[in-house]
XYZ file of C-alpha atoms in Angstrom:
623
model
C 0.000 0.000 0.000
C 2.687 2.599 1.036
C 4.843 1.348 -2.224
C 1.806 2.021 -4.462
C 1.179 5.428 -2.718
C 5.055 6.794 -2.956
C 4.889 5.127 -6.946
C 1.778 7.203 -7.377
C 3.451 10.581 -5.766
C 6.180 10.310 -7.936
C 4.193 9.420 -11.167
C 2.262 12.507 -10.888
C 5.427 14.550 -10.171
C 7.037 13.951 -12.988
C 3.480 14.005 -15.115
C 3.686 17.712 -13.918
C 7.501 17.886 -14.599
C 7.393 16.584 -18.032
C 4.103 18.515 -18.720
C 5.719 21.847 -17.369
C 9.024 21.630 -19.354
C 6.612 20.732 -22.157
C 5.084 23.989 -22.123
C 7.216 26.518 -20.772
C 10.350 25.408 -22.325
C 14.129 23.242 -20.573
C 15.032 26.977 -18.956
C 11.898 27.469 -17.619
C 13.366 26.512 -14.272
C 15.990 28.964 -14.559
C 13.296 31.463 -14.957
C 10.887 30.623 -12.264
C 13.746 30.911 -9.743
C 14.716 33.896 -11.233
C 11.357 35.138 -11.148
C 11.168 34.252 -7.229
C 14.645 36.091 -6.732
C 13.148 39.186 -8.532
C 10.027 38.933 -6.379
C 12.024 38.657 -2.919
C 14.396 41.669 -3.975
C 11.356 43.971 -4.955
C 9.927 43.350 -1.385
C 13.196 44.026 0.445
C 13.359 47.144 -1.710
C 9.446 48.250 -0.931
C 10.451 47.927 2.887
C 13.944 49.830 2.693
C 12.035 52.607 0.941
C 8.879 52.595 3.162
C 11.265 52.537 6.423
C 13.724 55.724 4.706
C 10.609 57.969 4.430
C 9.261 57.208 7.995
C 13.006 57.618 9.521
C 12.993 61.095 7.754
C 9.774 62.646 8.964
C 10.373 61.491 12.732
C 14.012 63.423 12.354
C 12.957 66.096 10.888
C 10.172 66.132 14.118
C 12.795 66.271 16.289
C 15.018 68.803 14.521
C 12.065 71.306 15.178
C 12.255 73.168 18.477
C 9.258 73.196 20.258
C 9.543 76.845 21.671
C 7.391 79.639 19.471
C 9.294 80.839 16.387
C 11.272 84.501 17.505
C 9.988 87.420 15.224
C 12.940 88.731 12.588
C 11.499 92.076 11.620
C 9.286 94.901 13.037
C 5.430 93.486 13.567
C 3.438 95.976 11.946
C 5.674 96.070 8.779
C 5.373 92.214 8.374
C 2.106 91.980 8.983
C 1.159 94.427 6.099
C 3.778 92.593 3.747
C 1.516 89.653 4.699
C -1.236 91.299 3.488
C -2.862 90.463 -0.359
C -1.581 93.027 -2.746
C -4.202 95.800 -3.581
C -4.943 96.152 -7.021
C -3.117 98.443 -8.485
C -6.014 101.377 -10.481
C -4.084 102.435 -13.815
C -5.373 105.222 -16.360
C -6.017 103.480 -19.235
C -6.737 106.930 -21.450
C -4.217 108.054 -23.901
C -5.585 110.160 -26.493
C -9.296 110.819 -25.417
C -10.757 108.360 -27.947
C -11.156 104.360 -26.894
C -11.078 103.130 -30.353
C -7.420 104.052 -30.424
C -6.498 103.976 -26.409
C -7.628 99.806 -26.095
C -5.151 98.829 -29.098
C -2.645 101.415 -27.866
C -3.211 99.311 -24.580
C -2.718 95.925 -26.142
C 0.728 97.154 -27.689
C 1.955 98.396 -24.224
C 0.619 95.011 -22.363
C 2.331 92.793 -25.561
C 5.488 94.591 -24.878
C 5.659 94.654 -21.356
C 4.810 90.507 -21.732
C 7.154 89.645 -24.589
C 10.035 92.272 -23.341
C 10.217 92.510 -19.634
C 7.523 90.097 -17.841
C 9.115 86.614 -18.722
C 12.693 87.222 -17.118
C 11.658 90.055 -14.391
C 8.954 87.170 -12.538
C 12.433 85.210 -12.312
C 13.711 87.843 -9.897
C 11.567 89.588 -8.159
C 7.047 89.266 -7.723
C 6.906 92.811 -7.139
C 4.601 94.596 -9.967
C 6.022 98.509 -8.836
C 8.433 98.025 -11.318
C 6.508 96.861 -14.331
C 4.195 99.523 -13.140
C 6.401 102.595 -13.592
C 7.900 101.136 -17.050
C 4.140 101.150 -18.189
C 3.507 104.604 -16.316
C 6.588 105.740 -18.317
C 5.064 104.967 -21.778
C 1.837 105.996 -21.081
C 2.588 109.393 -19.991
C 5.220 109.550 -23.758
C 2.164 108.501 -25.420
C -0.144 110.881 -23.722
C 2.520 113.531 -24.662
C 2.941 112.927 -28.022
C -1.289 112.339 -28.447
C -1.572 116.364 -26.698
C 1.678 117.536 -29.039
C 0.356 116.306 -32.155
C -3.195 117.583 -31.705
C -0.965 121.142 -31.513
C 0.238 120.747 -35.135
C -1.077 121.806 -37.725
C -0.939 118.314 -40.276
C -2.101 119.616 -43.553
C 0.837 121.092 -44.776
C 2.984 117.796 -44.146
C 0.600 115.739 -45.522
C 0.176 118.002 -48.500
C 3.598 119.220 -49.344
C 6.492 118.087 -47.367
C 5.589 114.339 -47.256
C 4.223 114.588 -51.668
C 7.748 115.932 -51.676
C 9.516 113.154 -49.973
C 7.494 110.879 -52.041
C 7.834 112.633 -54.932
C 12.052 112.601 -54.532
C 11.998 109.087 -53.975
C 10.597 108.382 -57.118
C 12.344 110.525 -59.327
C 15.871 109.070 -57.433
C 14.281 105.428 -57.576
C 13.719 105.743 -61.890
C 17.097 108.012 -62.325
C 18.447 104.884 -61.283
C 16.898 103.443 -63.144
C 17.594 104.774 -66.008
C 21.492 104.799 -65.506
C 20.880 100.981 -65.029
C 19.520 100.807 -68.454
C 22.258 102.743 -69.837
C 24.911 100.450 -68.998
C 26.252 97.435 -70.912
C 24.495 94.387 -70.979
C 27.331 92.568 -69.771
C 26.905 94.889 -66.384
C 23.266 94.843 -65.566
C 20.723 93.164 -63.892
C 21.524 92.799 -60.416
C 19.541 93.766 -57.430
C 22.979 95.521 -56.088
C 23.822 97.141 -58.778
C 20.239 98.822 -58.800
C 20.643 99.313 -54.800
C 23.927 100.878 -55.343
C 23.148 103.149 -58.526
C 20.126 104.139 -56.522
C 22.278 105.627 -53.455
C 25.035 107.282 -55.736
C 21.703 109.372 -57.488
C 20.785 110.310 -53.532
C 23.999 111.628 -52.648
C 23.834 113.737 -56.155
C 19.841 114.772 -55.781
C 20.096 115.538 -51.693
C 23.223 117.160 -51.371
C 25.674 114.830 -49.229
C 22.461 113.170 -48.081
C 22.868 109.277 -48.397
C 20.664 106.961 -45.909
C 22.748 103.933 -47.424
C 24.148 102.640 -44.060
C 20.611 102.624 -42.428
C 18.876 101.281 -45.434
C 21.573 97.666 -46.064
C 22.904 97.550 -42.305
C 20.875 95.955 -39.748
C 23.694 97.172 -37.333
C 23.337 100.852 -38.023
C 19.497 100.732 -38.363
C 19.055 99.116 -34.747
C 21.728 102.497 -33.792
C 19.665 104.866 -36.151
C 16.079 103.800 -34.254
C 17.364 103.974 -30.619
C 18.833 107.511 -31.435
C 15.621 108.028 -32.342
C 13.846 107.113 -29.407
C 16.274 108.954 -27.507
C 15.109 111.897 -29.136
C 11.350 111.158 -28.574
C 11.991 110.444 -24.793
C 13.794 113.679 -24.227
C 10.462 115.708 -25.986
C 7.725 113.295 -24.278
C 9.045 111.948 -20.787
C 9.095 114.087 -17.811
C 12.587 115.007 -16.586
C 12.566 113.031 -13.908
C 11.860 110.028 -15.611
C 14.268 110.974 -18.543
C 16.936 111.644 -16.052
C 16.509 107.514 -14.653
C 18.749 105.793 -16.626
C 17.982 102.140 -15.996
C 14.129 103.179 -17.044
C 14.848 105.425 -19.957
C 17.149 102.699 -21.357
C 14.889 99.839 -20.982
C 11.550 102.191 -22.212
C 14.124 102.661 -25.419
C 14.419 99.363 -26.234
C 11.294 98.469 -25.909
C 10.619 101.334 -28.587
C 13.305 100.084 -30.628
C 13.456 96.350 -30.867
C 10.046 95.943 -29.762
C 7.783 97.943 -31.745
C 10.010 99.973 -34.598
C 11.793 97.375 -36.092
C 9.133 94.928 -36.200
C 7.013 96.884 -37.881
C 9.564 98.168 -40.798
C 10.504 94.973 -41.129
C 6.807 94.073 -42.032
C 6.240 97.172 -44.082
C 9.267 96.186 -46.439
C 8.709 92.831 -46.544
C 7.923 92.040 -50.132
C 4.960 89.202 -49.067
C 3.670 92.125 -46.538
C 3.722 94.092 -49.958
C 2.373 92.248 -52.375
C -0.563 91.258 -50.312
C -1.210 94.329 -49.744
C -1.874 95.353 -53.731
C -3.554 92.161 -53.989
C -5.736 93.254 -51.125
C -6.888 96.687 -52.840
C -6.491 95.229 -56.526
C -9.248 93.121 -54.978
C -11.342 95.482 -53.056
C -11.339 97.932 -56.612
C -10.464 95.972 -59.186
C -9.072 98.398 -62.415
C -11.288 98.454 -65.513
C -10.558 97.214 -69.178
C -9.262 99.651 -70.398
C -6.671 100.194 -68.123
C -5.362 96.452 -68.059
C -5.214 96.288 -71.603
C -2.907 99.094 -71.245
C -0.983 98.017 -68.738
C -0.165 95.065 -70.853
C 0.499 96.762 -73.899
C 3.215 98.865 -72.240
C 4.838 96.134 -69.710
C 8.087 95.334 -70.912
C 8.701 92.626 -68.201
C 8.380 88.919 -69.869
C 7.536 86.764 -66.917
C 4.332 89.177 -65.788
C 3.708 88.743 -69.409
C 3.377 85.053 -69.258
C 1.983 84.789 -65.520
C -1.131 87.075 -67.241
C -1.210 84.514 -70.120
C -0.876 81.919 -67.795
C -3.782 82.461 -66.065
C -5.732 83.371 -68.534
C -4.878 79.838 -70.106
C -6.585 78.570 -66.292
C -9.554 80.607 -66.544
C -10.257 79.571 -70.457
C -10.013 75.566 -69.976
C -12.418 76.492 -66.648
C -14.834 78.805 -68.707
C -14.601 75.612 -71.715
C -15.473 72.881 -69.170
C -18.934 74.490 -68.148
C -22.280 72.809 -69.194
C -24.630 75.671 -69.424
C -27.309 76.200 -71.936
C -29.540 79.864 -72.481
C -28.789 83.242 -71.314
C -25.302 81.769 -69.442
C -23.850 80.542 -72.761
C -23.684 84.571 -73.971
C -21.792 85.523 -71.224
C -19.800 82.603 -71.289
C -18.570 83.203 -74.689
C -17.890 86.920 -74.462
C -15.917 85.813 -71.567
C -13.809 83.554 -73.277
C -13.551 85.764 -76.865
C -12.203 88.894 -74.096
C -9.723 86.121 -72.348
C -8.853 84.987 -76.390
C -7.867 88.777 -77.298
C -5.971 89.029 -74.012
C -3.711 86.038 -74.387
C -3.251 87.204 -77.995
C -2.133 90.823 -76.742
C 0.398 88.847 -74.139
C 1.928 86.909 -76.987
C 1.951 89.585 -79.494
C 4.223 91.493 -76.299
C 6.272 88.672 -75.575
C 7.202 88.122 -78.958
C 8.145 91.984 -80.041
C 10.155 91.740 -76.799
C 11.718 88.906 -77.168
C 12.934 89.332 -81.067
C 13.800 93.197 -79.982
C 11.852 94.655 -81.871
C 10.232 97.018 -79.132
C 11.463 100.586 -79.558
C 12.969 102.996 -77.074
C 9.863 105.396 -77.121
C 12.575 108.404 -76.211
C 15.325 107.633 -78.694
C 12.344 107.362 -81.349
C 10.718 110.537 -80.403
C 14.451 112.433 -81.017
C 13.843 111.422 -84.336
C 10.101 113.382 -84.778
C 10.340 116.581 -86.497
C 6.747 117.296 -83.673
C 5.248 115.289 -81.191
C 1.350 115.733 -79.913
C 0.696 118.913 -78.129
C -1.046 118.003 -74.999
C -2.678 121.010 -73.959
C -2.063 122.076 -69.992
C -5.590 122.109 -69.232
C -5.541 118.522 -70.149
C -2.516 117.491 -68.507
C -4.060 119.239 -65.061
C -6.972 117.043 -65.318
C -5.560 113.849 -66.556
C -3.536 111.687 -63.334
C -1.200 110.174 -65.877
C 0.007 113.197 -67.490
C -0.330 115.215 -64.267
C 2.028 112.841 -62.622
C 4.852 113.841 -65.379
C 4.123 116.969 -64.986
C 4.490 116.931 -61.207
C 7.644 115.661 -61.168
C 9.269 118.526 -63.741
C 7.497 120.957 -61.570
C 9.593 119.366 -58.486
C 12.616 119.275 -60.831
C 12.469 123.158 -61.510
C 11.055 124.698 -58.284
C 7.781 125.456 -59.302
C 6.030 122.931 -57.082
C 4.270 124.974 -54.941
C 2.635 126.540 -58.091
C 0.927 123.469 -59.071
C 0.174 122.459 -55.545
C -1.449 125.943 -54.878
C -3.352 125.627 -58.012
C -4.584 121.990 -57.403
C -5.770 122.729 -53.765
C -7.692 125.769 -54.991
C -9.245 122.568 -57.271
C -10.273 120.437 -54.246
C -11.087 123.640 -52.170
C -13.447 124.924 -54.703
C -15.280 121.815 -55.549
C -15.588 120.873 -51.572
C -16.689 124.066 -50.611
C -19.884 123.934 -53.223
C -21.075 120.875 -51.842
C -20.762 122.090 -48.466
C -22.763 124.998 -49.363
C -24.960 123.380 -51.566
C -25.757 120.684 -48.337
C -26.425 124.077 -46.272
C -28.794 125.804 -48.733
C -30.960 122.282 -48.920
C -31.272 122.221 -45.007
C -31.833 125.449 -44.868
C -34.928 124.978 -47.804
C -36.018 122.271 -45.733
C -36.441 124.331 -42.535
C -33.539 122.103 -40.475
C -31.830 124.213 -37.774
C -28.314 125.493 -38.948
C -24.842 126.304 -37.483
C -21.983 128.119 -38.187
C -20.075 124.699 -38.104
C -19.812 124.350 -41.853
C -18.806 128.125 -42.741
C -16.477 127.809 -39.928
C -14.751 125.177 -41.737
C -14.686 126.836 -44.664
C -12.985 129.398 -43.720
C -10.399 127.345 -41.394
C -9.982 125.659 -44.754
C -9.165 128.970 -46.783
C -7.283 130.326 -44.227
C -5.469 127.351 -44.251
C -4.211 127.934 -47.685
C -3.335 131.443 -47.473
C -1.003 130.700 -44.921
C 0.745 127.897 -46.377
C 0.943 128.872 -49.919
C 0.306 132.600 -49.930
C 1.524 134.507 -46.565
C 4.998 135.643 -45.984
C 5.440 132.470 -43.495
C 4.780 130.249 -46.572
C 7.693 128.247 -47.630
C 8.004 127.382 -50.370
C 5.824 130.199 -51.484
C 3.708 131.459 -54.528
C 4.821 134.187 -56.069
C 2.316 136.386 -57.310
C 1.070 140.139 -57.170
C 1.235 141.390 -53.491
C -2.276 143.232 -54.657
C -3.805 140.373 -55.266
C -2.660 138.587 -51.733
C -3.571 141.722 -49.805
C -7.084 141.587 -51.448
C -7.439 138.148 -50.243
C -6.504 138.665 -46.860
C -8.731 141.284 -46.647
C -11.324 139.392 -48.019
C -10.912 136.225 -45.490
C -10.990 138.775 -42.737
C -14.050 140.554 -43.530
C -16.297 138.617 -45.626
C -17.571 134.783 -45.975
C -15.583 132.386 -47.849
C -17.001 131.616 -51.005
C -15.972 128.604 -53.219
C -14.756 131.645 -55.999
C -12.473 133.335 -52.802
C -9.177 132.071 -55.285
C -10.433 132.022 -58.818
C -8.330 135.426 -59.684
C -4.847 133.967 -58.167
C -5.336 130.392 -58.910
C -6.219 132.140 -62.662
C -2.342 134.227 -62.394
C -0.782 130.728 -61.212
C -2.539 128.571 -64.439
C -1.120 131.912 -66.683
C 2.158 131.891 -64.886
C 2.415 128.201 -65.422
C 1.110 128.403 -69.206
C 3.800 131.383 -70.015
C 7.099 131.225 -68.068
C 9.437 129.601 -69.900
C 10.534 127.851 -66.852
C 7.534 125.524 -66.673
C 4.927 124.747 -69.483
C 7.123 125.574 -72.695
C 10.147 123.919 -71.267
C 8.446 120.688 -70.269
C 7.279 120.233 -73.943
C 11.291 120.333 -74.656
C 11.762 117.804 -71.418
C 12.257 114.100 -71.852
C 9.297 113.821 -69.419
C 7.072 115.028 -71.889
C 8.117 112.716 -74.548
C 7.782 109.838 -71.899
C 4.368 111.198 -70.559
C 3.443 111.056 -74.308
C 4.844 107.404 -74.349
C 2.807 106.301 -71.200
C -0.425 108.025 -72.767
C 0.087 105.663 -75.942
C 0.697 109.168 -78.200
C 4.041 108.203 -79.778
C 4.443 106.720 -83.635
C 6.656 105.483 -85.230
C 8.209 108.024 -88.387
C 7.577 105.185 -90.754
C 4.302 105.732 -90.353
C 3.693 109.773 -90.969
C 4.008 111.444 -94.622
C 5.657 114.804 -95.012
C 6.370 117.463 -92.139
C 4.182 119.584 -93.271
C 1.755 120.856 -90.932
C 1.026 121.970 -87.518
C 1.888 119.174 -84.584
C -0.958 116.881 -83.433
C -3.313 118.265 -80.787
C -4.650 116.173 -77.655
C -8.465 117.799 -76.831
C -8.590 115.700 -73.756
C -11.726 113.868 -74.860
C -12.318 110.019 -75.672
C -11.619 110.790 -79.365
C -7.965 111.805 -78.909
C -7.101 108.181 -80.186
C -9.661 108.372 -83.211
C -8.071 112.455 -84.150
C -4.699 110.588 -84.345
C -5.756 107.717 -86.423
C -7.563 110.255 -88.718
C -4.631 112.083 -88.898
C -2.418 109.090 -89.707
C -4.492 108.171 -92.721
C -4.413 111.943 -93.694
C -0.816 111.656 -93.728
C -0.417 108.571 -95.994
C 0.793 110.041 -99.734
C -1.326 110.046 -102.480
C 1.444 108.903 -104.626
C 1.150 104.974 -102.867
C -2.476 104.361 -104.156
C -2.912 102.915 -100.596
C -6.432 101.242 -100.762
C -8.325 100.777 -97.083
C -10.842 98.656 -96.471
C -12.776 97.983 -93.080
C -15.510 95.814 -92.355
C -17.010 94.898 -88.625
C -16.367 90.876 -88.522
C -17.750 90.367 -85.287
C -19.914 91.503 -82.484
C -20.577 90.255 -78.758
C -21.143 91.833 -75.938
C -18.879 92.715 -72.584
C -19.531 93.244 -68.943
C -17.263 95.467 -67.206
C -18.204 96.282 -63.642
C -21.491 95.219 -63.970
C -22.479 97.428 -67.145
C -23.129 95.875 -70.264
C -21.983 97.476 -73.579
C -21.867 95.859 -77.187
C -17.978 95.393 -78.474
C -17.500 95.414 -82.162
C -14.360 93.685 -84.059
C -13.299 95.729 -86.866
C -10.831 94.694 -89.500
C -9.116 96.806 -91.482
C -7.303 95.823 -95.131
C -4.748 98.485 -96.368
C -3.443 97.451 -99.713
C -0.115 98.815 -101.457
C 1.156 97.834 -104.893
C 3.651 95.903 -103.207
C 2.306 94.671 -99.857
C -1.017 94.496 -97.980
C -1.608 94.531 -94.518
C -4.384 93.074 -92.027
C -5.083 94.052 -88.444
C -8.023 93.810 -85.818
C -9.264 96.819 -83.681
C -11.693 96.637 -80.913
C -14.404 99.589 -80.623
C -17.627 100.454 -78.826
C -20.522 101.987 -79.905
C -19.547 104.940 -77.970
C -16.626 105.168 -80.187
C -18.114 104.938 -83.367
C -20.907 108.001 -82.061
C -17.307 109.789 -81.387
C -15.966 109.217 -84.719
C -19.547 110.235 -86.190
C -19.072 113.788 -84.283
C -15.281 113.909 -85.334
C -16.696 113.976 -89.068
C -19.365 116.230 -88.443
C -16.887 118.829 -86.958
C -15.117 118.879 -89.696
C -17.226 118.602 -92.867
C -19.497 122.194 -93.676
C -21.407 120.290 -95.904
C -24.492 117.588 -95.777
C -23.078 114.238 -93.529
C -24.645 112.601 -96.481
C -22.243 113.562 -99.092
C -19.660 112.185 -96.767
């Protein structure tokens, strides 16, 4: 019994050895005592730990005395340290007006954050100092919001800063210019445009050059905190100007903090360009206009980014499934993007073989160019623009400037009255506010362009400036107060060599004339004979130069024309709708015959209809 009972123990021990090495493997023993070792260490460890953390907190029990704690500074002063901070009540007004003060607010509390606040918590929780650096530029800001409401902004805005503007241009295509005029071997880089641009500064602003500031981060960083210096010592108090540590760090701030960020973003070229696209968007330009901005573009790659995308917009307008009234529209659309691309290659290609023609060198060659008339040139922003900048060239400025506020004066001033007189029809109560104005406005330009103070100023009859001060001091303004000086500025202008007569001898001119699409080529005008072309100003200009082009064609060629309209559709510009005829035009020669396409309204043909009827004393039927 007790042999069969030990035989039976051991049978079932090694059933369970065999079956155990069967599953977990030969070194499974190794593991499970490995496993046991692990599981023996880990609760040693546990109670080593467990018995470290309890021996701690009983000495550091006993380490404590058990007497009270002595006092280490006076009682009342400790107890108020104690105490919560009271908030601290700031002034948040700056200039009177909250739409400005809470962004004004937002800069200072960015600053103070980005600037100050995120290494001065590492020293010290006390706000008095963050509160006196924000004190600090609050009361400059509050300064420079009461100084500039002192000034008088109008004649910045109107003369000194056109000026500045004005001189940058003119330095900005000088340079241009001399950049064209070298070899082609030594231009078209950025620095060599940079650096031509600088040399014309130091020649136009007399031993003024703002190269170092402009290319040198170093000396712009040097340049602004100068600056700020300057704007501390007009806005802070003395006593805070006089702190060092806080005038230095309210500088910086200035500096690095809110000038140089922000002309960094206003000259970055993105910043820039989204800009235009932004108002290109907002008001977008009308046909006529982008056709001739593409006409005149002599840059190849906005040449092909325009046919480009007008490539897109055709394969989009092509994949539409519309039927009616939308199939019109659609293929007006596509027959305006068709002439567009065509415009874009015919550019491209004159570019490209060379054939385009410096519109200066060629007008050299005219025995007379177009007389544009100065009424016209005053009223047209193109021309004016030329004219603007000869004006600057010789001086005579503040003659057009005079005469052009007298323009915006006059023209503001009747609808200011004309608002009065309706209110006043209507029975509405009335103040002086608007004649008040007025005459703040007139007064206004006495003083900058006519008084003795005025610089630069208008020279004209002392009679006639006495009789205007006499008027503005004893009478209403009237929207007529300038007419008879602004009339002795447009004569002065019209008559003194200095101006008109020598801008038509200017290469301006000739480039204003080139910009207003009123050059020719010689090959095709006749004989010299003849007064010079005349520009009227009016939409027909373009139709009393092709008129006079055919004039000019010899008799002696036996030139046959023929024109026929080949197509018709319709266009929507801006939401008008206006039918668009294709005309094309066959001029024969014994030797040659050309073809070429012209676009017209009917507006243009009821111009060319008046054109003939100007000129013909007879019946338009024998025509």
């Amino acid at each position: 019994m007790l042999a069969e009972t030990s035989l039976s123990i051991w049978g079932w021990g090694s059933l369970g050895v065999v079956l155990f090495l069967v599953t977990f493997g030969p070194f499974a023993i190794f593991y499970f005592a490995f496993y046991i070792l692990c599981f023996v260490g880990g609760g040693f460890v546990v109670t080593l730990l467990f018995g470290k953390t309890n021996s701690e907190k009983y000495l550091e029990q006993c380490e404590h005395s058990l007497l009270p704690p002595t006092s280490v500074g006076i009682f009342k002063c400790t107890e108020e340290m104690k105490c919560e901070a009271r908030p601290i009540k700031i002034d948040r007004r700056l200039t009177g007006a909250n739409i400005i003060d809470e962004p004004l607010q937002q800069v200072i509390q960015f600053s103070l954050r980005d600037y100050v606040q995120y290494w001065y918590y590492t020293l010290s929780d006390d706000e008095s100092f963050l509160l006196e650096i924000r004190q600090a530029l609050q009361n400059a800001l509050i300064q420079f919001s009461t100084r500039s409401k002192e000034m008088d902004w109008q004649p910045y805005f109107t003369t000194r800063l056109v000026d500045d503007f004005a001189t940058h241009l003119r330095v900005f295509r000088k340079a241009q210019q001399r950049i064209t005029e070298k070899d082609d071997q030594m231009k078209g880089t950025a620095e060599d445009l940079v650096d031509t641009f600088f040399k014309v500064e130091v020649e136009m602003e007399k031993e003024v050059c703002r190269d170092l500031v402009c290319t040198s981060p170093k000396d712009e960083e040097g340049f602004l905190r100068d600056l700020c210096e300057v704007l501390l010592y007009l806005l802070l108090p003395p006593g805070d100007f006089q702190n060092k540590i806080m005038r230095y760090f309210v500088r910086e701030i200035l500096a690095r903090g809110v000038l140089l960020p922000l002309i960094n973003q206003l000259s970055d070229p993105d910043y820039i360009n989204q800009y235009v696209i932004w108002m290109i968007r907002d008001s977008n330009c009308n046909y006529e206009a982008f056709m001739n901005v593409i006409k005149l573009s002599d840059n190849v790659g906005e040449l092909e980014a325009v046919r480009d995308k007008a490539g897109e917009e055709l394969q989009y307008l092509r994949s539409l499934d519309t039927a009616g009234d939308d199939i019109n529209t659609i293929k007006n659309q596509i027959n305006s993007l068709l002439y567009v691309v065509k415009v874009c290659d015919s550019r491209i290609q004159r570019l490209q073989s060379g054939k385009e023609i410096d519109t200066v060198k060629l007008a050299a060659n005219f025995g007379k160019l177009c007389t544009v008339p100065l009424d016209n040139i005053l009223v047209d922003n193109v021309a004016l623009q030329f004219f603007m900048d000869y004006m600057q060239q010789t001086g005579g400025q503040a003659h057009l400037f005079f005469w052009m506020t007298v323009e915006g004066y006059r023209v503001t001033a009747q609808q200011q009255l004309e608002v009065l007189l309706s209110r006043q029809r209507d029975g509405k109560h009335q103040t002086n506010q608007t004649k008040g104005l007025l005459r703040a406005a007139a007064v206004g330009i006495y003083e900058q362009y006519l008084s003795e103070k005025a610089s630069p100023r208008v020279n004209i009859d002392d009679s006639l400036v006495a009789k205007l001060a006499e008027t503005l001091n004893h009478e209403e303004p009237t929207p007529e107060i300038f007419d008879d000086i602004q009339r002795k500025v447009y004569e002065l202008m019209l008559r003194d060599e200095r101006f008109y007569p020598s801008f038509k001898q200017n290469a301006l001119y000739v480039r204003m004339l080139a910009e207003l699409d009123m050059l020719k080529d010689p090959s095709f005008r006749g004989s010299d004979d003849g007064e010079g072309e005349s520009f009227n100003g009016s939409p027909t200009s373009s139709i009393n130069l092709s008129l006079d082009d055919l004039s000019n064609v010899s008799s002696d060629e036996s030139a046959q024309l023929h024109a026929y309209i080949s197509d018709t559709g319709v266009c929507n510009d801006h939401g008008k709708t206006y039918a668009l005829y294709a005309i094309t035009v066959h001029r024969r020669n014994p030797t040659s015959e050309e073809i070429w396409k012209t676009y017209r309204r009917y507006s243009d043909f009821h111009d060319f209809h008046m054109r003939i009827t100007e000129q013909v004393t007879g019946p338009i039927d024998t025509v």
